[in-house]
MMTF fields as JSON, N, C-alpha, C and O atoms, coordinates in Angstrom:
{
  "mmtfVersion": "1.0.0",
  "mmtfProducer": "UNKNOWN",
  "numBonds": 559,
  "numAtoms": 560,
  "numGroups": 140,
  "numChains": 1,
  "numModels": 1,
  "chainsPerModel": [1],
  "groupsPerChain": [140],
  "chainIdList": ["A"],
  "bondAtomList": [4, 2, 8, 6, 12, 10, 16, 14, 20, 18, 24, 22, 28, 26, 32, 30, 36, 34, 40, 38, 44, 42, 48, 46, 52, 50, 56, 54, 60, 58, 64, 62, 68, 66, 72, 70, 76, 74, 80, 78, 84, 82, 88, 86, 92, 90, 96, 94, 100, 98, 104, 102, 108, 106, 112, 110, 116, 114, 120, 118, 124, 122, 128, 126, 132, 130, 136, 134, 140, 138, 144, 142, 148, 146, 152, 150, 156, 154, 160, 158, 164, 162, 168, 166, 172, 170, 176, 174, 180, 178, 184, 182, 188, 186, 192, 190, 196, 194, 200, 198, 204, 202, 208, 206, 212, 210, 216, 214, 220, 218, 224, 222, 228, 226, 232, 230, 236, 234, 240, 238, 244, 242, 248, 246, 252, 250, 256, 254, 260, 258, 264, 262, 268, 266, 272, 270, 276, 274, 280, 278, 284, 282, 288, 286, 292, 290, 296, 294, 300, 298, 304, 302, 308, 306, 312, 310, 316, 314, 320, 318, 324, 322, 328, 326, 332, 330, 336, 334, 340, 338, 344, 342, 348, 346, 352, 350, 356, 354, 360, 358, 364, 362, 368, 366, 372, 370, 376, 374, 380, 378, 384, 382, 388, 386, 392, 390, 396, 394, 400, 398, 404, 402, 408, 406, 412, 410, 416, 414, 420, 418, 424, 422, 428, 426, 432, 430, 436, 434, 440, 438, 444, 442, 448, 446, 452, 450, 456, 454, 460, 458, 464, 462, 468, 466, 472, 470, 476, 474, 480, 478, 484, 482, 488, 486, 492, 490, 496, 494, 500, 498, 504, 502, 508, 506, 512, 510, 516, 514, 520, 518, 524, 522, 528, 526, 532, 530, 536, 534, 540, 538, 544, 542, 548, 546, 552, 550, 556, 554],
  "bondOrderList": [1, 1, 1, 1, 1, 1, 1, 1, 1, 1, 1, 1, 1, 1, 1, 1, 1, 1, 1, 1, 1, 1, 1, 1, 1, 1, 1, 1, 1, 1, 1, 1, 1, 1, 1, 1, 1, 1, 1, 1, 1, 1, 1, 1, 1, 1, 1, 1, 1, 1, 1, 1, 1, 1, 1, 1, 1, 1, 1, 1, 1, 1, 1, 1, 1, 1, 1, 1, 1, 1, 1, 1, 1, 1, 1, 1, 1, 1, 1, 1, 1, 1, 1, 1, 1, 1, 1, 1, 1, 1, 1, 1, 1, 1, 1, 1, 1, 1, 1, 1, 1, 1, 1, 1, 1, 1, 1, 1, 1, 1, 1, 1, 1, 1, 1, 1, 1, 1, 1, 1, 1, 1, 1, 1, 1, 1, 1, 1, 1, 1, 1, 1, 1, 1, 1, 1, 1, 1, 1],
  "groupList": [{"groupName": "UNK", "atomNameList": ["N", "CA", "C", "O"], "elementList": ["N", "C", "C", "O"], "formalChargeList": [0, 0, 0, 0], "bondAtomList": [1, 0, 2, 1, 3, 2], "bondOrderList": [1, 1, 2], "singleLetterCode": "X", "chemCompType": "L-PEPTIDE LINKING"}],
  "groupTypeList": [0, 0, 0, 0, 0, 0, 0, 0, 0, 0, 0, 0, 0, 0, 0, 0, 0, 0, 0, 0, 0, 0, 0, 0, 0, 0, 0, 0, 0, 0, 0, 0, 0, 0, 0, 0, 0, 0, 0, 0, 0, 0, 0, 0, 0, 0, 0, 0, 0, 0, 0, 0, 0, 0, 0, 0, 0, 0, 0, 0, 0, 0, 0, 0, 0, 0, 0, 0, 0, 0, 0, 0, 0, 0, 0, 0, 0, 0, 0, 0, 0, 0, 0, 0, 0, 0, 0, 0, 0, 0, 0, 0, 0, 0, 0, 0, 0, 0, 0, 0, 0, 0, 0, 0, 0, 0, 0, 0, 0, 0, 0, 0, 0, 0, 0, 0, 0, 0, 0, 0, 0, 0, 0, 0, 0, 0, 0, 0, 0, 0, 0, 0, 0, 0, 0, 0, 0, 0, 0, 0],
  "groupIdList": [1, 2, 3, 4, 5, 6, 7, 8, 9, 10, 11, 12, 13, 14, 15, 16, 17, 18, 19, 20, 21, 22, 23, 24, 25, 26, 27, 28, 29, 30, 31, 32, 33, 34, 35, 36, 37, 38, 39, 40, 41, 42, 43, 44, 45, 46, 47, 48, 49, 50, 51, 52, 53, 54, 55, 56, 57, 58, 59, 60, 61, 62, 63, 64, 65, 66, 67, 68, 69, 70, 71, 72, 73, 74, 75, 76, 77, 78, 79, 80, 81, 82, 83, 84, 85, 86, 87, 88, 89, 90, 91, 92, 93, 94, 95, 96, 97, 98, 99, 100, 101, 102, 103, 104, 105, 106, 107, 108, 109, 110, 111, 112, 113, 114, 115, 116, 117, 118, 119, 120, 121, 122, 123, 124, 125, 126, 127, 128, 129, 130, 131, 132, 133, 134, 135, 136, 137, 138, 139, 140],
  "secStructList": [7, 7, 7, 2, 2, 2, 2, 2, 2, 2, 2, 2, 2, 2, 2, 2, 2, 2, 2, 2, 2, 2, 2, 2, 2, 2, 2, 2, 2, 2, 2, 2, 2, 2, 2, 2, 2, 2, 2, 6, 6, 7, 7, 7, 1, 7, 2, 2, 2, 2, 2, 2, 2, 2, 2, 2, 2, 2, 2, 2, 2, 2, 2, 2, 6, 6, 1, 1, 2, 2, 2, 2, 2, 2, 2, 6, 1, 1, 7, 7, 7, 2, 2, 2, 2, 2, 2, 2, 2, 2, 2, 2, 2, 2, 2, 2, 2, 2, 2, 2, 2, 2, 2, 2, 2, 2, 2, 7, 1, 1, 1, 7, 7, 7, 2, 2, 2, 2, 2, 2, 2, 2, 2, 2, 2, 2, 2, 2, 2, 2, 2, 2, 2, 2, 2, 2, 2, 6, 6, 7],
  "xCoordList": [-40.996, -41.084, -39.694, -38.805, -39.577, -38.036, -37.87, -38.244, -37.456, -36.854, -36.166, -35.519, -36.42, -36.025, -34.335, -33.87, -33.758, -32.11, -32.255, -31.133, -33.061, -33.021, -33.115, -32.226, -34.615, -34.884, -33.879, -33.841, -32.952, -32.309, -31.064, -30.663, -30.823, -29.556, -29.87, -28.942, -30.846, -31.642, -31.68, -31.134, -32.354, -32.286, -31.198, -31.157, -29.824, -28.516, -28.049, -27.518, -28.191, -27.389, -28.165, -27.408, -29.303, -29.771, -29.228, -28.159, -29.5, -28.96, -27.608, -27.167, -26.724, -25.132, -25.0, -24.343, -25.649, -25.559, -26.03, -25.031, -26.799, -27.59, -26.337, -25.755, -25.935, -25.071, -23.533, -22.658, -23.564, -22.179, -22.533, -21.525, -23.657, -23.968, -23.845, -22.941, -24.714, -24.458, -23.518, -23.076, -22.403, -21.21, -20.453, -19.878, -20.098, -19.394, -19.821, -18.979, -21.705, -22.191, -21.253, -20.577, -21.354, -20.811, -19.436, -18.875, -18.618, -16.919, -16.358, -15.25, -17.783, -17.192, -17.615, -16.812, -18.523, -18.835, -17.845, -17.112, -17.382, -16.238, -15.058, -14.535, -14.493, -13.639, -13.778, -12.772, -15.141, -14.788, -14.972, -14.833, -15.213, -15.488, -14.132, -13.907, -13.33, -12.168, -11.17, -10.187, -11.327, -10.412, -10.913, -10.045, -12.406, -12.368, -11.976, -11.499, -12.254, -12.037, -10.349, -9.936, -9.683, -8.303, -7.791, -6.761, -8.64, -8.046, -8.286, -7.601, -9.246, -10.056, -9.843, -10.393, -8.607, -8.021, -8.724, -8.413, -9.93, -10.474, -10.524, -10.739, -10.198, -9.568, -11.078, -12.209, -10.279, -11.45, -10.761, -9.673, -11.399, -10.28, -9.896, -8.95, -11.121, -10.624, -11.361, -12.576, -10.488, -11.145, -12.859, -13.776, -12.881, -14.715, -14.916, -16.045, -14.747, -15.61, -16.286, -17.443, -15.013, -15.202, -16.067, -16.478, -16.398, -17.514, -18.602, -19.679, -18.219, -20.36, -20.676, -21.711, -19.419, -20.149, -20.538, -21.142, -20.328, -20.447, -21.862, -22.954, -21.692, -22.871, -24.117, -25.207, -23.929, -25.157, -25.635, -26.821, -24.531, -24.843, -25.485, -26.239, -25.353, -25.965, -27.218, -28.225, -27.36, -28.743, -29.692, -30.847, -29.306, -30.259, -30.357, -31.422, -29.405, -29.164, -30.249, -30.725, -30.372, -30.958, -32.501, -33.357, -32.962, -34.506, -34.731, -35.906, -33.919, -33.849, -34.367, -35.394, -33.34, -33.427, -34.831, -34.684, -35.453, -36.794, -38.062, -39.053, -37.688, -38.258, -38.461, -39.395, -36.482, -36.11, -35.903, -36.12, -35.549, -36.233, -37.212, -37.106, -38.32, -39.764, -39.845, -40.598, -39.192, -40.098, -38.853, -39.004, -37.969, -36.848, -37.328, -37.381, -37.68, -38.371, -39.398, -39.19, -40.579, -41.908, -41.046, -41.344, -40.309, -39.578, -39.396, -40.038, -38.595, -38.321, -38.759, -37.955, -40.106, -40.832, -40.99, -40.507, -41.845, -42.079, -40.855, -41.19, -39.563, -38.729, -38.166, -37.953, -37.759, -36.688, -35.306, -34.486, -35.029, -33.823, -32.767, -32.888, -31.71, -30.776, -30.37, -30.784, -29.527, -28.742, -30.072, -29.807, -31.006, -31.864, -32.483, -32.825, -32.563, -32.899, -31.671, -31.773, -30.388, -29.457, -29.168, -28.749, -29.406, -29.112, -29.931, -29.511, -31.697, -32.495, -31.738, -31.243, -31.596, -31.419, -30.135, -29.963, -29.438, -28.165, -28.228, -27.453, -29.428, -29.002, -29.769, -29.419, -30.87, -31.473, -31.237, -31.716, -30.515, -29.531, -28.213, -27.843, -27.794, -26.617, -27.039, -26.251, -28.527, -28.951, -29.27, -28.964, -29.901, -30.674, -28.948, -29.009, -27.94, -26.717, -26.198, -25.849, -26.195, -26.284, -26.397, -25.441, -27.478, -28.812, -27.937, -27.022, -27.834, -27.739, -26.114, -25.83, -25.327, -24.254, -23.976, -23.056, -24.816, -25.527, -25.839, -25.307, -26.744, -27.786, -27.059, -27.146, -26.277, -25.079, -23.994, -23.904, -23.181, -22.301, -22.899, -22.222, -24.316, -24.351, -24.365, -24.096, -24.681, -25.097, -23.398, -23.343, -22.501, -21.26, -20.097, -19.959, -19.474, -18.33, -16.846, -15.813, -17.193, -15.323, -15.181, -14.027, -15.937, -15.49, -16.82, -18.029, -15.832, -16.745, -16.359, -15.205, -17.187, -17.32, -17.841, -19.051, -16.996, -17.514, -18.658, -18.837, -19.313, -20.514, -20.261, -20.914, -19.212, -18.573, -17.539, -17.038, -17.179, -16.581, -17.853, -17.953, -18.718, -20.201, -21.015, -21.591, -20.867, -21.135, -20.197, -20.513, -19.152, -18.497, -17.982, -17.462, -18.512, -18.319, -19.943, -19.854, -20.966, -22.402, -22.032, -21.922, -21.541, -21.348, -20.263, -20.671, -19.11, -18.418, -19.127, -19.159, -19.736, -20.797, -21.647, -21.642, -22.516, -23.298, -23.037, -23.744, -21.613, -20.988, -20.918, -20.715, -21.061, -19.915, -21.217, -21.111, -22.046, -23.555, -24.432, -24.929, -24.47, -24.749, -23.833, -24.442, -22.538, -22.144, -22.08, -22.057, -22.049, -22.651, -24.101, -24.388, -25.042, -26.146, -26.552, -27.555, -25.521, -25.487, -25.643, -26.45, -24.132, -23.702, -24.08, -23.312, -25.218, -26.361, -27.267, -27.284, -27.856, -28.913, -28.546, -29.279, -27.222, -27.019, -26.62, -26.483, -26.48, -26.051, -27.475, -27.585, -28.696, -29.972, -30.691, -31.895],
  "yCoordList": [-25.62, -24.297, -23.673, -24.0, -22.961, -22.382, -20.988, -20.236, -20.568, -19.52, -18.472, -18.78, -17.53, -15.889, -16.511, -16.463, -16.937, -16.811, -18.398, -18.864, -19.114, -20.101, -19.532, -19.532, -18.933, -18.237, -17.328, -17.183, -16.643, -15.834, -16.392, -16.16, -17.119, -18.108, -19.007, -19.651, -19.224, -20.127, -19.243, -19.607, -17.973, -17.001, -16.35, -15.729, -16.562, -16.316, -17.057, -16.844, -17.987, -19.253, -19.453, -19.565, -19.543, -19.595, -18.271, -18.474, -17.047, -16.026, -15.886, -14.988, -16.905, -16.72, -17.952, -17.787, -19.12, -20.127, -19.523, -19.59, -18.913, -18.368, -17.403, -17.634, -16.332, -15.281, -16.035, -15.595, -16.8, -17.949, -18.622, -18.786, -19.023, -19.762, -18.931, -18.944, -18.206, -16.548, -16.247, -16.192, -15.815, -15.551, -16.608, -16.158, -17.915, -18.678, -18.434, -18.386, -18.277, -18.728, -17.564, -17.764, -16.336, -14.941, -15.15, -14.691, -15.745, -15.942, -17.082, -17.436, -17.471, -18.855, -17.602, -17.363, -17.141, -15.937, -15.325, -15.302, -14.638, -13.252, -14.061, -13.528, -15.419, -15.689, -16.556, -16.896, -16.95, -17.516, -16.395, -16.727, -15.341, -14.325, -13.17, -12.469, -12.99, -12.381, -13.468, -12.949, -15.105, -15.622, -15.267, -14.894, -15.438, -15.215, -13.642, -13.484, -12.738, -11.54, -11.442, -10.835, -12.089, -12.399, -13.114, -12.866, -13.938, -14.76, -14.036, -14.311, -13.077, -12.574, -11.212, -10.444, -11.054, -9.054, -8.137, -6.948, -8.648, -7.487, -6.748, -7.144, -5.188, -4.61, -3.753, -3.388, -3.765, -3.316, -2.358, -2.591, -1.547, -0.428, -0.601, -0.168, -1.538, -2.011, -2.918, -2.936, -4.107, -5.212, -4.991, -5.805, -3.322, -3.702, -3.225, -3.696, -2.643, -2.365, -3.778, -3.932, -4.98, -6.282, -7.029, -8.146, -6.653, -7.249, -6.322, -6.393, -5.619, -4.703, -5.674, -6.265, -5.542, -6.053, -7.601, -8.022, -8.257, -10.02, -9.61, -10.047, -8.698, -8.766, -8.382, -8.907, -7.506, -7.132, -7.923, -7.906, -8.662, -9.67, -10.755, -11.452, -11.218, -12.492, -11.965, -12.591, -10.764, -10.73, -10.363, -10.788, -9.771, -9.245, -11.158, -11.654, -11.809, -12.945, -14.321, -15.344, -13.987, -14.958, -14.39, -15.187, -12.908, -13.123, -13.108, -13.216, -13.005, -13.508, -14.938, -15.287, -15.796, -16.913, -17.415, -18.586, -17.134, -17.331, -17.546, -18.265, -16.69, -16.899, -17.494, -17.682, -17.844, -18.333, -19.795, -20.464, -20.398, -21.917, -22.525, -23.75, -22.014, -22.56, -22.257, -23.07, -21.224, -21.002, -22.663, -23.62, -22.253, -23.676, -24.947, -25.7, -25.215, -26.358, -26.584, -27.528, -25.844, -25.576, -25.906, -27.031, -25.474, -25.182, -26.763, -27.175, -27.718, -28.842, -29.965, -30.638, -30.122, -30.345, -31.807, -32.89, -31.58, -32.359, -32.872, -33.812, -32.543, -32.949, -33.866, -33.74, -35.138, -36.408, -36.242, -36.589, -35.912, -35.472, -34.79, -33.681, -35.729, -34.957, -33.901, -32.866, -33.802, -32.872, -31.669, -30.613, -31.744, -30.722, -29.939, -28.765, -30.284, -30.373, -28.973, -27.883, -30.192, -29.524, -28.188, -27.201, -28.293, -26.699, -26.049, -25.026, -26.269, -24.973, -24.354, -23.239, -25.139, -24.986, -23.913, -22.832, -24.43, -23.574, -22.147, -21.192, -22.326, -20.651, -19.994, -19.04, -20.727, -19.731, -19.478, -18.424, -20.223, -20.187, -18.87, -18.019, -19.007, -17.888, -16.822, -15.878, -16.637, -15.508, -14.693, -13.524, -15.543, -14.814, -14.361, -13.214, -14.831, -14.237, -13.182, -12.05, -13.613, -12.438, -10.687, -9.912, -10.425, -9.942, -9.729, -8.962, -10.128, -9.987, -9.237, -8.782, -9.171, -8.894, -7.388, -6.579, -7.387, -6.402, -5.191, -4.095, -5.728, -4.561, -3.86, -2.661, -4.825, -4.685, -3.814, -2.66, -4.046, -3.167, -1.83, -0.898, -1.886, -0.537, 0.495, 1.597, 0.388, 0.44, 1.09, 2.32, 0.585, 0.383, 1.089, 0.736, 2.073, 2.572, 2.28, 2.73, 1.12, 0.932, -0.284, -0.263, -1.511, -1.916, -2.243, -2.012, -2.875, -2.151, -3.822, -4.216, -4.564, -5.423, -5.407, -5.284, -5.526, -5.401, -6.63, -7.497, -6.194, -7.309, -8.508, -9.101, -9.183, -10.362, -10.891, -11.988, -10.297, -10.448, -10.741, -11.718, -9.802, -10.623, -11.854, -12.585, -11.894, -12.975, -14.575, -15.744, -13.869, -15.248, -15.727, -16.706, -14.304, -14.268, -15.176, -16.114, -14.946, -15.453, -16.509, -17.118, -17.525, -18.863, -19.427, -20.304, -19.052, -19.596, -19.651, -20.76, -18.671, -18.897, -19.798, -20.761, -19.871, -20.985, -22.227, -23.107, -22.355, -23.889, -24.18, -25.301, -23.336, -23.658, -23.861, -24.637, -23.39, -23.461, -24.714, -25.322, -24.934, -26.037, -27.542, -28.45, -27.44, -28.376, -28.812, -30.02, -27.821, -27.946, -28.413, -28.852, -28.271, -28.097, -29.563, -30.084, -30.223, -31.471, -32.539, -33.457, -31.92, -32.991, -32.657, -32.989, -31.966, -31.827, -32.489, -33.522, -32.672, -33.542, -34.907, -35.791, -35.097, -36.701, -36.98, -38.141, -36.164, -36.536, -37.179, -38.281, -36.08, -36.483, -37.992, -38.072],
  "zCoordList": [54.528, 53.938, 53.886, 54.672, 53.138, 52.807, 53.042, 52.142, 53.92, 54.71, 53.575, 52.574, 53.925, 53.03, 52.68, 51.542, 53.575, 52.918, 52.386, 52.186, 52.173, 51.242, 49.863, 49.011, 49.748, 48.578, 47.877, 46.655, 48.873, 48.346, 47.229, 46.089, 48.187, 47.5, 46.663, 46.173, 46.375, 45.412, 44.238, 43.197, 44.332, 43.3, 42.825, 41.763, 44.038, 42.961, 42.264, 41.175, 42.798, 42.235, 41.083, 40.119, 40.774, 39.287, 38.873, 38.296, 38.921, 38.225, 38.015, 37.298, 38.721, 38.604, 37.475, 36.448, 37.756, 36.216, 35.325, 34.61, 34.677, 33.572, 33.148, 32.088, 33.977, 33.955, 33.51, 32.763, 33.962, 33.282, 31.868, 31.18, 31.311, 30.749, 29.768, 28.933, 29.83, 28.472, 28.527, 27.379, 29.622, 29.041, 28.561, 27.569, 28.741, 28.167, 26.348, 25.451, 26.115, 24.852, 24.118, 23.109, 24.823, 23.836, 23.875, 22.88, 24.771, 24.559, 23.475, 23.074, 23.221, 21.93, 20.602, 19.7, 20.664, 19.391, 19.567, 18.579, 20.696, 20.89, 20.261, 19.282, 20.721, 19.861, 18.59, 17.966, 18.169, 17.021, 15.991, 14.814, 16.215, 15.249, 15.439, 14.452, 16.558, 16.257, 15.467, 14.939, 15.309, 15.0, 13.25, 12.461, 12.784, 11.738, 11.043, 9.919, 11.857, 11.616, 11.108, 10.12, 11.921, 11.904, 10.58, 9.952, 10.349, 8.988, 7.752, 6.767, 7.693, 6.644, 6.331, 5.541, 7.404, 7.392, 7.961, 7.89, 8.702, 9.23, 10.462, 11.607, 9.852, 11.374, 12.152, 11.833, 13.182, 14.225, 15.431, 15.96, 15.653, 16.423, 17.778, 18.435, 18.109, 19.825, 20.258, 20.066, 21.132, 21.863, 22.179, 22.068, 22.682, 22.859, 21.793, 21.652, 20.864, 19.666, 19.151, 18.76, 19.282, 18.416, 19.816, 19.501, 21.202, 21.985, 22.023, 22.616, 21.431, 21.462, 19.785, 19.473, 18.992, 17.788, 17.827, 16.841, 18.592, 18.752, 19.58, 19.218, 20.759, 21.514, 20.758, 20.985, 19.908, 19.539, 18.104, 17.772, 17.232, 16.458, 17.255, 16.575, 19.017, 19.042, 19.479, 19.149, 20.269, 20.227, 18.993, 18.964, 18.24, 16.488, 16.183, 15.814, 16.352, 15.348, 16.517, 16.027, 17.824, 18.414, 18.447, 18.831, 18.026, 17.905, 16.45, 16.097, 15.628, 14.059, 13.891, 13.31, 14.591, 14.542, 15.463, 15.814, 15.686, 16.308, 15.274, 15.404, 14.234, 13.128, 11.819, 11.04, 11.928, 10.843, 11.018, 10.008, 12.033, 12.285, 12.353, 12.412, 12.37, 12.564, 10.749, 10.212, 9.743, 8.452, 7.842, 7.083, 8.551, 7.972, 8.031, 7.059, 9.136, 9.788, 8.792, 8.029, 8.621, 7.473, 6.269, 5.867, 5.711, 4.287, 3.993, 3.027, 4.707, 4.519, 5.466, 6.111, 5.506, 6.412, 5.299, 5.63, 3.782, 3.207, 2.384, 1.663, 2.277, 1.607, 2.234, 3.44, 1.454, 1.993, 1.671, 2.522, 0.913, 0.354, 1.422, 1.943, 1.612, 3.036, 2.533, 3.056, 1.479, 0.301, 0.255, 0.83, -0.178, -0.112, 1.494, 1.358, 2.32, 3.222, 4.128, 4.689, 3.66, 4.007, 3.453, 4.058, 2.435, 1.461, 1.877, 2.418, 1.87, 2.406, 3.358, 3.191, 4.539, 6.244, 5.963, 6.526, 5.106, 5.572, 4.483, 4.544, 3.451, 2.956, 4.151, 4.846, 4.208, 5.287, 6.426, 6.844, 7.265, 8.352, 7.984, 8.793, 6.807, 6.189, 5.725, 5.679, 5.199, 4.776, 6.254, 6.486, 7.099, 8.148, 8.937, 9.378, 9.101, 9.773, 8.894, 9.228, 7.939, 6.948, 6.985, 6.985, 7.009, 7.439, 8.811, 8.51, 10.319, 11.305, 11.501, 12.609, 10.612, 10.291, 9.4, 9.524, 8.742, 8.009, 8.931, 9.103, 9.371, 10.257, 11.355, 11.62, 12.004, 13.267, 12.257, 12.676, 11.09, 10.503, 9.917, 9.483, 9.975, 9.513, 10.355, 9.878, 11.803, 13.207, 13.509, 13.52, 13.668, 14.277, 12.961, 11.789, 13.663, 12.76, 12.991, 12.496, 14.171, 14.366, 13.488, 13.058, 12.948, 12.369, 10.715, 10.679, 9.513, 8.348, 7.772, 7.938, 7.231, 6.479, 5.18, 4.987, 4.236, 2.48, 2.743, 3.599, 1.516, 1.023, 1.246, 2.106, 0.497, 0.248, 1.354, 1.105, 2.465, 3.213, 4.17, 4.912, 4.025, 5.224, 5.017, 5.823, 3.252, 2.696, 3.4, 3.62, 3.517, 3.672, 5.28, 5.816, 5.675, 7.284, 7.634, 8.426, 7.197, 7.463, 7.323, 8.387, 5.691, 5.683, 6.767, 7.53, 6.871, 7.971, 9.184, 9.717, 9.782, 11.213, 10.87, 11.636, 9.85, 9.527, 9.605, 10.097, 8.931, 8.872, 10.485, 10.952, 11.034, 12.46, 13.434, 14.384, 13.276, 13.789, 13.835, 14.783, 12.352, 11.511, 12.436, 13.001, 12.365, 12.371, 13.939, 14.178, 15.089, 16.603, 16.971, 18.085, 15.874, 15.904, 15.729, 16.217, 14.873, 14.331, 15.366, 15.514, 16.336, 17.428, 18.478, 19.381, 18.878, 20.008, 19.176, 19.845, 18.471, 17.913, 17.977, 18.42, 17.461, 17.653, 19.151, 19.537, 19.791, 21.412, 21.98, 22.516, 21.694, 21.972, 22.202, 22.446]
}
């Protein structure tokens, strides 16, 4: 039987991996999205303005995506076609970041993304999603 300071330390130590694990996931968003922000001219008024806006894009964008993989999954369920397959997955993968980018910039006044700049901010996260997504599947 396991004694109160077993349990205890049992219950940090999972809450301190989890608590690492999420932050590592949001420091690859925090910087792959200031590096794109960076390439693409877009200013932002301060270091946390650009981590409330990553934070609150991954959470809008991770119960988004709850929905939008299972209709993806359905969508090309009967198709053989890699090329097709691939195209659904990724408008709808880019529309739904899209959308998650959207909703978060209208929300937030320190930093402002044109249409076409979210447009192309969604596809770059997509590609980059997409293509991690790839090499955990083939690791499998």
């Amino acid at each position: 039987m396991m004694d109160i300071k077993q349990k205890i330390g049992t219950v940090v130590g999972v809450t301190l991996f989890i608590v690492l694990v999420f932050g590592f996931i949001i420091g690859i968003y925090l910087f792959g999205m200031a590096g794109i922000f960076e390439l693409l001219g877009i200013q932002y008024t301060s270091v946390w303005s650009l981590i409330i806006f990553v934070i609150s894009f991954f959470i809008l964008a991770s119960i988004v995506e709850l929905f939008s993989k299972p209709i993806s999954e359905l969508l090309t369920e009967k198709i053989t076609g890699k090329f097709e397959i691939l195209f659904i997955q990724f408008s709808i993968h880019c529309l739904t970041n899209w959308l998650g980018l959207f909703v978060v910039d209208v929300f937030m006044d320190n930093i402002t993304l044109s249409w076409k700049i979210g447009i192309i901010v969604a596809m770059l996260l997509t590609l980059f999603e997409m293509t991690f997504e790839d090499k955990e599947n083939k690791n499998e």
